[in-house]
Coordinates of C-alpha atoms in Angstrom, one line a residue:
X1 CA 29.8 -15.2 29.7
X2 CA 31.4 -16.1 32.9
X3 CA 33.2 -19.0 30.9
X4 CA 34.5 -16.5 28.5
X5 CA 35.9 -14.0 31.3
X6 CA 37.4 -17.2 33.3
X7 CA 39.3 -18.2 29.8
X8 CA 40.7 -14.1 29.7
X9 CA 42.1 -14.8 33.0
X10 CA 44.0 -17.7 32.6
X11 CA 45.6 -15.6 29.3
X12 CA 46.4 -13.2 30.8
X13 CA 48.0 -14.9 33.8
X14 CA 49.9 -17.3 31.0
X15 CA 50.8 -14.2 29.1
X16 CA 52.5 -12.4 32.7
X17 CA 54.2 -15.7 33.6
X18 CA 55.8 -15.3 29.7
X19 CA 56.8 -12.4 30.2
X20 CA 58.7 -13.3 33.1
X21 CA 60.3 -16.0 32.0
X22 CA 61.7 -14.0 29.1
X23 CA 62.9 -11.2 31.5
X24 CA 64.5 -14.4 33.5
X25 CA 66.5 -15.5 30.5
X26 CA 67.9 -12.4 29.6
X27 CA 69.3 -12.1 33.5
X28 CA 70.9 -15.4 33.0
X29 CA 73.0 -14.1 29.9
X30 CA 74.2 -11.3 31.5
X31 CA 74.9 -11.8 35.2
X32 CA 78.2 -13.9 34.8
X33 CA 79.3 -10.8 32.7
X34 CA 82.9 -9.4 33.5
X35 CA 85.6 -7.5 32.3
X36 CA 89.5 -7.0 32.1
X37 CA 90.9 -3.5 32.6
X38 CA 94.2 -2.8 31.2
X39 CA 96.3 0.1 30.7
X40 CA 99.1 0.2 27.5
X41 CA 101.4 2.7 26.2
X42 CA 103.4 3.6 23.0
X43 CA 105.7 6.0 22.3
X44 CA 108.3 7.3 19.9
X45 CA 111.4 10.2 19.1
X46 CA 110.8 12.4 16.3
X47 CA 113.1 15.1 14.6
X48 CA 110.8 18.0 14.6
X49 CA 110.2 19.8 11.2
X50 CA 109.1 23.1 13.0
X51 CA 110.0 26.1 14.4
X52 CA 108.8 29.3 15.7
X53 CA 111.2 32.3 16.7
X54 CA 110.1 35.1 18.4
X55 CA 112.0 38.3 18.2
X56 CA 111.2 41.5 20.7
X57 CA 112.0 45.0 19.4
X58 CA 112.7 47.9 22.0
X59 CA 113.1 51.6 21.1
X60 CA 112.7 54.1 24.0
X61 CA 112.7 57.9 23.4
X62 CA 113.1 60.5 26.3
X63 CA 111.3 63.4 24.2
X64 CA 108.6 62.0 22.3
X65 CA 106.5 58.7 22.3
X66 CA 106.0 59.1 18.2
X67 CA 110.1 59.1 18.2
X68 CA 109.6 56.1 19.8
X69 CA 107.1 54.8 18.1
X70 CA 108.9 55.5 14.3
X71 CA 112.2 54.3 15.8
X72 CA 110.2 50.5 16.4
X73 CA 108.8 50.4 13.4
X74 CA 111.9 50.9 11.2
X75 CA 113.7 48.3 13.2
X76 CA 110.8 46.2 13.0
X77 CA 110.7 46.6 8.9
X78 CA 113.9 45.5 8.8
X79 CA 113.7 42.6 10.9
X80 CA 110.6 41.3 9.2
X81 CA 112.4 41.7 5.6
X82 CA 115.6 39.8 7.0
X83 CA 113.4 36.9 7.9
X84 CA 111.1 37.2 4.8
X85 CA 114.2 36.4 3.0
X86 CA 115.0 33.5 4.4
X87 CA 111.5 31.4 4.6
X88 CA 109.9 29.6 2.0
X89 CA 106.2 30.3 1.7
X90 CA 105.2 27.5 -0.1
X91 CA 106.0 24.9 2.6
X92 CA 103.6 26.9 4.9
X93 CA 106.4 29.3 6.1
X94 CA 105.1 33.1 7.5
X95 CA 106.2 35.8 9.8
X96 CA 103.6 37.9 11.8
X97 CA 104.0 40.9 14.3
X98 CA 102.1 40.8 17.3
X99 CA 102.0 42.6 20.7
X100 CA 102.9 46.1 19.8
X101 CA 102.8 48.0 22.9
X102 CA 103.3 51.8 23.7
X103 CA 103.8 53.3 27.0
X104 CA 105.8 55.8 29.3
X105 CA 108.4 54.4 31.8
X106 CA 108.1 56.0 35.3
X107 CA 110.8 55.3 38.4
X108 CA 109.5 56.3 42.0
X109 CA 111.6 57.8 44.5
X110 CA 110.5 58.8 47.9
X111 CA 107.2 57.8 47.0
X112 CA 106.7 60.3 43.7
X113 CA 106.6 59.3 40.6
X114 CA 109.6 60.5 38.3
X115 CA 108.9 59.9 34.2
X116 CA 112.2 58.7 32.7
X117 CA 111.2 57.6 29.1
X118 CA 108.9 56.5 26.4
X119 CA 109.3 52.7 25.4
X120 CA 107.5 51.0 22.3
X121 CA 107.9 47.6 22.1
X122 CA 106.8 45.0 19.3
X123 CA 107.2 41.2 18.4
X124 CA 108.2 40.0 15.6
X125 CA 107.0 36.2 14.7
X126 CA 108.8 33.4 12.7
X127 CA 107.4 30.4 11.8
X128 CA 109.2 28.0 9.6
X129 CA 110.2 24.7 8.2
X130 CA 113.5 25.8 7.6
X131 CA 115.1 24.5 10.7
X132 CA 118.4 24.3 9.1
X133 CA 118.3 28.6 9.2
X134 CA 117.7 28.9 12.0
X135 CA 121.0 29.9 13.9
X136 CA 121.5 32.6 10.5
X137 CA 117.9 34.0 11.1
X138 CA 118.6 35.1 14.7
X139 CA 122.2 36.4 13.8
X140 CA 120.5 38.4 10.9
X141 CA 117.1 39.6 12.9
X142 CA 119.4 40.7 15.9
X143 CA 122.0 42.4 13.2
X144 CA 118.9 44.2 11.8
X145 CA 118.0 45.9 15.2
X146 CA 115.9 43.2 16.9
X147 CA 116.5 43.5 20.7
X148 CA 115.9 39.9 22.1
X149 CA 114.7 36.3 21.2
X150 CA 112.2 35.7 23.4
X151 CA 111.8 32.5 22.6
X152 CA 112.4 29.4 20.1
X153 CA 110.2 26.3 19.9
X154 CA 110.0 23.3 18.2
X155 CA 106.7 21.0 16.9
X156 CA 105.6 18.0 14.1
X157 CA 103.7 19.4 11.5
X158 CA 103.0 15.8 11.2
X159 CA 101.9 15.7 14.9
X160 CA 97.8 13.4 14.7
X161 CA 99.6 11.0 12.3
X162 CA 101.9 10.2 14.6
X163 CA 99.8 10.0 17.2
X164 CA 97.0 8.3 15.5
X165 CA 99.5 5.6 14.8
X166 CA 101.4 5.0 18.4
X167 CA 97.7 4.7 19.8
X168 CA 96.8 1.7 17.3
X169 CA 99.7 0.2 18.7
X170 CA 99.0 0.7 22.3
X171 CA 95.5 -0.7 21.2
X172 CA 96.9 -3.8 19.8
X173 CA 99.4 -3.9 22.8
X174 CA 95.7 -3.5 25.2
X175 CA 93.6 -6.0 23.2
X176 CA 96.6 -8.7 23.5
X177 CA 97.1 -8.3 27.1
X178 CA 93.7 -8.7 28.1
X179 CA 93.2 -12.0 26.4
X180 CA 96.8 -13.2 28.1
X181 CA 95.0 -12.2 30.8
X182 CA 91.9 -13.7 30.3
X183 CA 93.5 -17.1 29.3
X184 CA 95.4 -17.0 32.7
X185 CA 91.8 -17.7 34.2
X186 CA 89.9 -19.4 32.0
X187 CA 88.3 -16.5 30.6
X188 CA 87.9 -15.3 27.2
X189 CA 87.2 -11.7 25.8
X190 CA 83.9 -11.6 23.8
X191 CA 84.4 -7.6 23.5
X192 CA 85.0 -4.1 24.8
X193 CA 83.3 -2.6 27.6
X194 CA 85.0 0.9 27.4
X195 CA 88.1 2.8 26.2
X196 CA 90.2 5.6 26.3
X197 CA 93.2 7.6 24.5
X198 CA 95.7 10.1 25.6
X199 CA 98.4 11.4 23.0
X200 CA 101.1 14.5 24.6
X201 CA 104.6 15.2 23.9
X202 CA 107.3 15.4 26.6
X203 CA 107.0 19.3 26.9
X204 CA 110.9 19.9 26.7
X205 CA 110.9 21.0 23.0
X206 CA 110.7 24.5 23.9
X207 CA 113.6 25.8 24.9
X208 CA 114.1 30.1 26.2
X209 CA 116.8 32.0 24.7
X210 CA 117.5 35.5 26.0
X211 CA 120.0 37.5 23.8
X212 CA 120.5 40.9 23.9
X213 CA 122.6 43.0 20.5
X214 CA 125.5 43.6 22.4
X215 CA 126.3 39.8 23.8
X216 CA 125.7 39.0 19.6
X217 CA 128.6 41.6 19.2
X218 CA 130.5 40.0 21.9
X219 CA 130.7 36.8 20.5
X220 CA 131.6 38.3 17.0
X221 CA 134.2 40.1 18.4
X222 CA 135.6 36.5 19.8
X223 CA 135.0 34.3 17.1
X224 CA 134.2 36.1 14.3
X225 CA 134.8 33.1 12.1
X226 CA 131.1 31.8 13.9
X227 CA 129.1 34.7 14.2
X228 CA 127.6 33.8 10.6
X229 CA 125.7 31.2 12.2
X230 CA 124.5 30.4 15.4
X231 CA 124.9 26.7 16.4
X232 CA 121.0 25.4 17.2
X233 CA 119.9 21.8 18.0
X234 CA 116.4 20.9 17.4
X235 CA 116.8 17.2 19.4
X236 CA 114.1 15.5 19.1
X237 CA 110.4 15.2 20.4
X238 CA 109.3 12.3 22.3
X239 CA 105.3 11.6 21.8
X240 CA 103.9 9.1 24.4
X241 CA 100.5 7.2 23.7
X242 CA 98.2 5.6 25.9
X243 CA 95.0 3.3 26.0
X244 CA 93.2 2.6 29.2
X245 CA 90.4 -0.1 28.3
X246 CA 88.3 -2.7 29.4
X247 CA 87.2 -5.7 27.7
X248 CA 84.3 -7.9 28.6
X249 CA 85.2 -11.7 29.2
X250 CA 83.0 -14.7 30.1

């Protein structure tokens, strides 16, 4: 019995003293594990294929706020059927109205409140491929009553593609550099440790434009050979890419 318990022991102590040894090996493959961190970019100029136009109509009655109100909405109507004209719905092209907003207009003098008007205001919403109309669709929408162009912006419909193909290429660029890198000191790169992607644009395709219908019919007045078309350049869009990664050498 006692020859059968000593014979367990010395298992088990061969068994530990296995173990260990394997745990041993597995340290030795990883310690002299390093990495290369680099950081690569991409980038690109695109003609955008996008815009969005947004239009503000005012109407203000002294009397009555549903003056007002019916005053906006046939401006609006108009508006809205100008543009509808003009865009082609099957390439994705649609108007909207949005922000309609009712509301009496008070000045204060000597501390008391004075009411001076009711004002309805409403937003009318372009959005279009047709980027070559663009100049025609605010001289028709402000013709037709609208009050102001808020704003004008362009995009990429095509925006991921183009992203998704300048951050292969800042991959590549990555991957390259780190095994010039790792060549430089007698290293090679076995694979990566981690990685990570940006994709923006330069944020200066969205430019303000402030019009109001009297400065439209000012520039008639002075050049009435233009006023058929407002001149608008779309540039370009700049997208920049970026990879920050890490690669694993030995």
């Amino acid at each position: 019995m006692k020859k059968i318990l000593v014979a367990l022991t010395v298992l088990s102590v061969i068994a530990g003293f296995s173990n260990l040894s394997t745990q041993a090996v597995t340290t030795d493959n990883t310690k002299d594990k390093g990495y290369i961190s680099v950081n690569t970019s991409a980038e690109s100029e695109v003609a955008p294929d996008l815009a969005e136009i947004s239009f503000a109509v005012k109407t203000s009655d002294t009397k009555s706020m549903q003056k007002a109100s019916a005053a906006n909405k046939e401006i609006s109507d108009k508006v809205y059927a100008e543009l509808k004209a003009m865009i082609n719905p099957a390439a994705g092209d649609y108007i909207k109205t949005s922000n309609f907003n009712a509301q009496p207009i008070y000045s204060y003098s000597n501390s008391k409140r004075n009411f001076e008007k009711y004002e309805v205001s409403n937003q009318v919403i372009v959005h279009t491929k047709s980027i070559d109309k663009i100049g025609k669709m605010i001289d028709n929408a402000i013709n037709a009553g609208a009050t102001n162009v808020d704003s004008l912006s362009f995009s990429l419909s095509n925006y991921d593609s183009q992203c998704d193909e300048l951050i292969s290429k800042a991959a590549q660029k990555a991957y390259k550099r780190a095994n010039i890198l790792a060549k430089a000191v007698n290293s090679t790169v076995f694979g990566i440790n981690n990685i990570n992607t940006s994709c923006s644009t330069d944020g200066n395709r969205q430019p303000r434009l402030y019009m109001a219908k009297n400065m439209l019919a000012a520039t008639a007045d002075a050049a009435p050979e233009t006023a058929s078309g407002m001149s608008i350049s779309n540039g370009v869009i700049k997208i920049n890419a970026n990879v920050n990664a890490s690669f694993f050498v030995k």
